[in-house]
């Protein structure tokens, strides 16, 4: 059974703090790693799709890194804002035609 | 570009009743997914369609769940009869191709409560 672990489960930070979360996944059969942001009462929204070991991607204040050999990805948020409050999901693709296996998510709350 | 549409947004039913959810994917997206997200868990794939054919339904409880995608566009997911453990958010997603490197575009989900 493939396991995708995310930590921490939840995080409370002050506005302006920088933060990061971890996604751990099987290091064999890697094909893709996705990050999604899911705000309450909205649709999950794709942040990044990462496919190569050593990939680093950035979107505004959010960035992600990927290490496929050791099976982890980090998501960083620089200078958190209240609008960053959401659940951040990672999903592992272990094959070109397989389906995505999602982690349980990290719930971020940013206090003004 | 219009996003993935789902309805209803919320549904409360009693156990043993039936319920159906509807999804309209992004125009031109060949692949459609239905996920079940139980509170505290990550989304779990129930079924994946490529056009109007089923690619993967290995995790769909076929004794009570059914899904169809007529004409390769809209899709309906049905539960009959519902059990308490079916309480979850049901998410529909679509992507322009089949494969784990394609970004998935999600609808807002249907929150089902079974009492």
CSV table of C-alpha atoms in Angstrom, one decimal, chain A residues 30-34 36 38 41-46 49 51-52 89 92-105, chain B residues 4 9-10 33 35 37 40-45 48 55-56 58-59 89 91 98-109:
chain,number,residue,atom,x,y,z
A,30,UNK,CA,8.3,8.1,-8.9
A,31,UNK,CA,6.6,9.9,-11.8
A,32,UNK,CA,5.1,13.2,-10.5
A,33,UNK,CA,4.4,15.1,-7.3
A,34,UNK,CA,1.5,17.6,-7.1
A,36,UNK,CA,-2.7,21.7,-4.2
A,38,UNK,CA,-7.7,24.0,-0.8
A,41,UNK,CA,-15.8,26.3,0.6
A,42,UNK,CA,-13.7,26.6,-2.6
A,43,UNK,CA,-12.2,24.2,-5.1
A,44,UNK,CA,-8.8,22.7,-4.6
A,45,UNK,CA,-6.4,24.6,-6.8
A,46,UNK,CA,-3.1,23.3,-8.3
A,49,UNK,CA,3.3,19.7,-10.6
A,51,UNK,CA,8.5,15.7,-12.1
A,52,UNK,CA,12.4,16.0,-11.9
A,89,UNK,CA,-2.4,18.8,-0.1
A,92,UNK,CA,2.1,11.3,-5.5
A,93,UNK,CA,2.0,9.9,-9.0
A,94,UNK,CA,3.7,6.5,-9.1
A,95,UNK,CA,3.6,5.7,-12.7
A,96,UNK,CA,2.7,7.6,-15.9
A,97,UNK,CA,-0.8,6.1,-16.1
A,98,UNK,CA,-1.6,5.5,-12.5
A,99,UNK,CA,-3.7,7.6,-10.3
A,100,UNK,CA,-2.6,10.2,-7.7
A,101,UNK,CA,-2.3,9.2,-4.1
A,102,UNK,CA,-3.1,12.1,-1.8
A,103,UNK,CA,-1.7,12.9,1.6
A,104,UNK,CA,-4.0,14.0,4.4
A,105,UNK,CA,-2.9,17.6,4.1
B,4,UNK,CA,-15.4,22.4,-13.1
B,9,UNK,CA,-23.1,21.7,-3.1
B,10,UNK,CA,-24.6,20.2,0.0
B,33,UNK,CA,-12.2,11.9,-11.9
B,35,UNK,CA,-12.8,11.5,-5.5
B,37,UNK,CA,-12.7,12.9,0.9
B,40,UNK,CA,-9.3,13.9,8.2
B,41,UNK,CA,-8.3,11.9,5.2
B,42,UNK,CA,-6.9,12.8,1.8
B,43,UNK,CA,-9.0,12.6,-1.3
B,44,UNK,CA,-9.4,9.0,-2.5
B,45,UNK,CA,-10.0,8.2,-6.2
B,48,UNK,CA,-11.5,7.7,-13.6
B,55,UNK,CA,-9.9,3.8,-16.9
B,56,UNK,CA,-9.9,2.8,-13.2
B,58,UNK,CA,-10.8,-0.4,-8.6
B,59,UNK,CA,-11.7,1.6,-5.4
B,89,UNK,CA,-17.0,15.5,0.4
B,91,UNK,CA,-14.9,16.0,-5.5
B,98,UNK,CA,-4.6,10.9,-18.8
B,99,UNK,CA,-1.5,10.5,-16.7
B,100,UNK,CA,0.0,11.6,-13.4
B,101,UNK,CA,1.9,14.5,-14.9
B,102,UNK,CA,-1.3,16.4,-15.9
B,103,UNK,CA,-2.6,19.0,-13.4
B,104,UNK,CA,-6.1,18.2,-12.2
B,105,UNK,CA,-8.8,20.9,-12.1
B,106,UNK,CA,-11.2,20.4,-9.3
B,107,UNK,CA,-14.8,21.5,-8.7
B,108,UNK,CA,-16.0,22.8,-5.3
B,109,UNK,CA,-17.3,19.4,-4.2
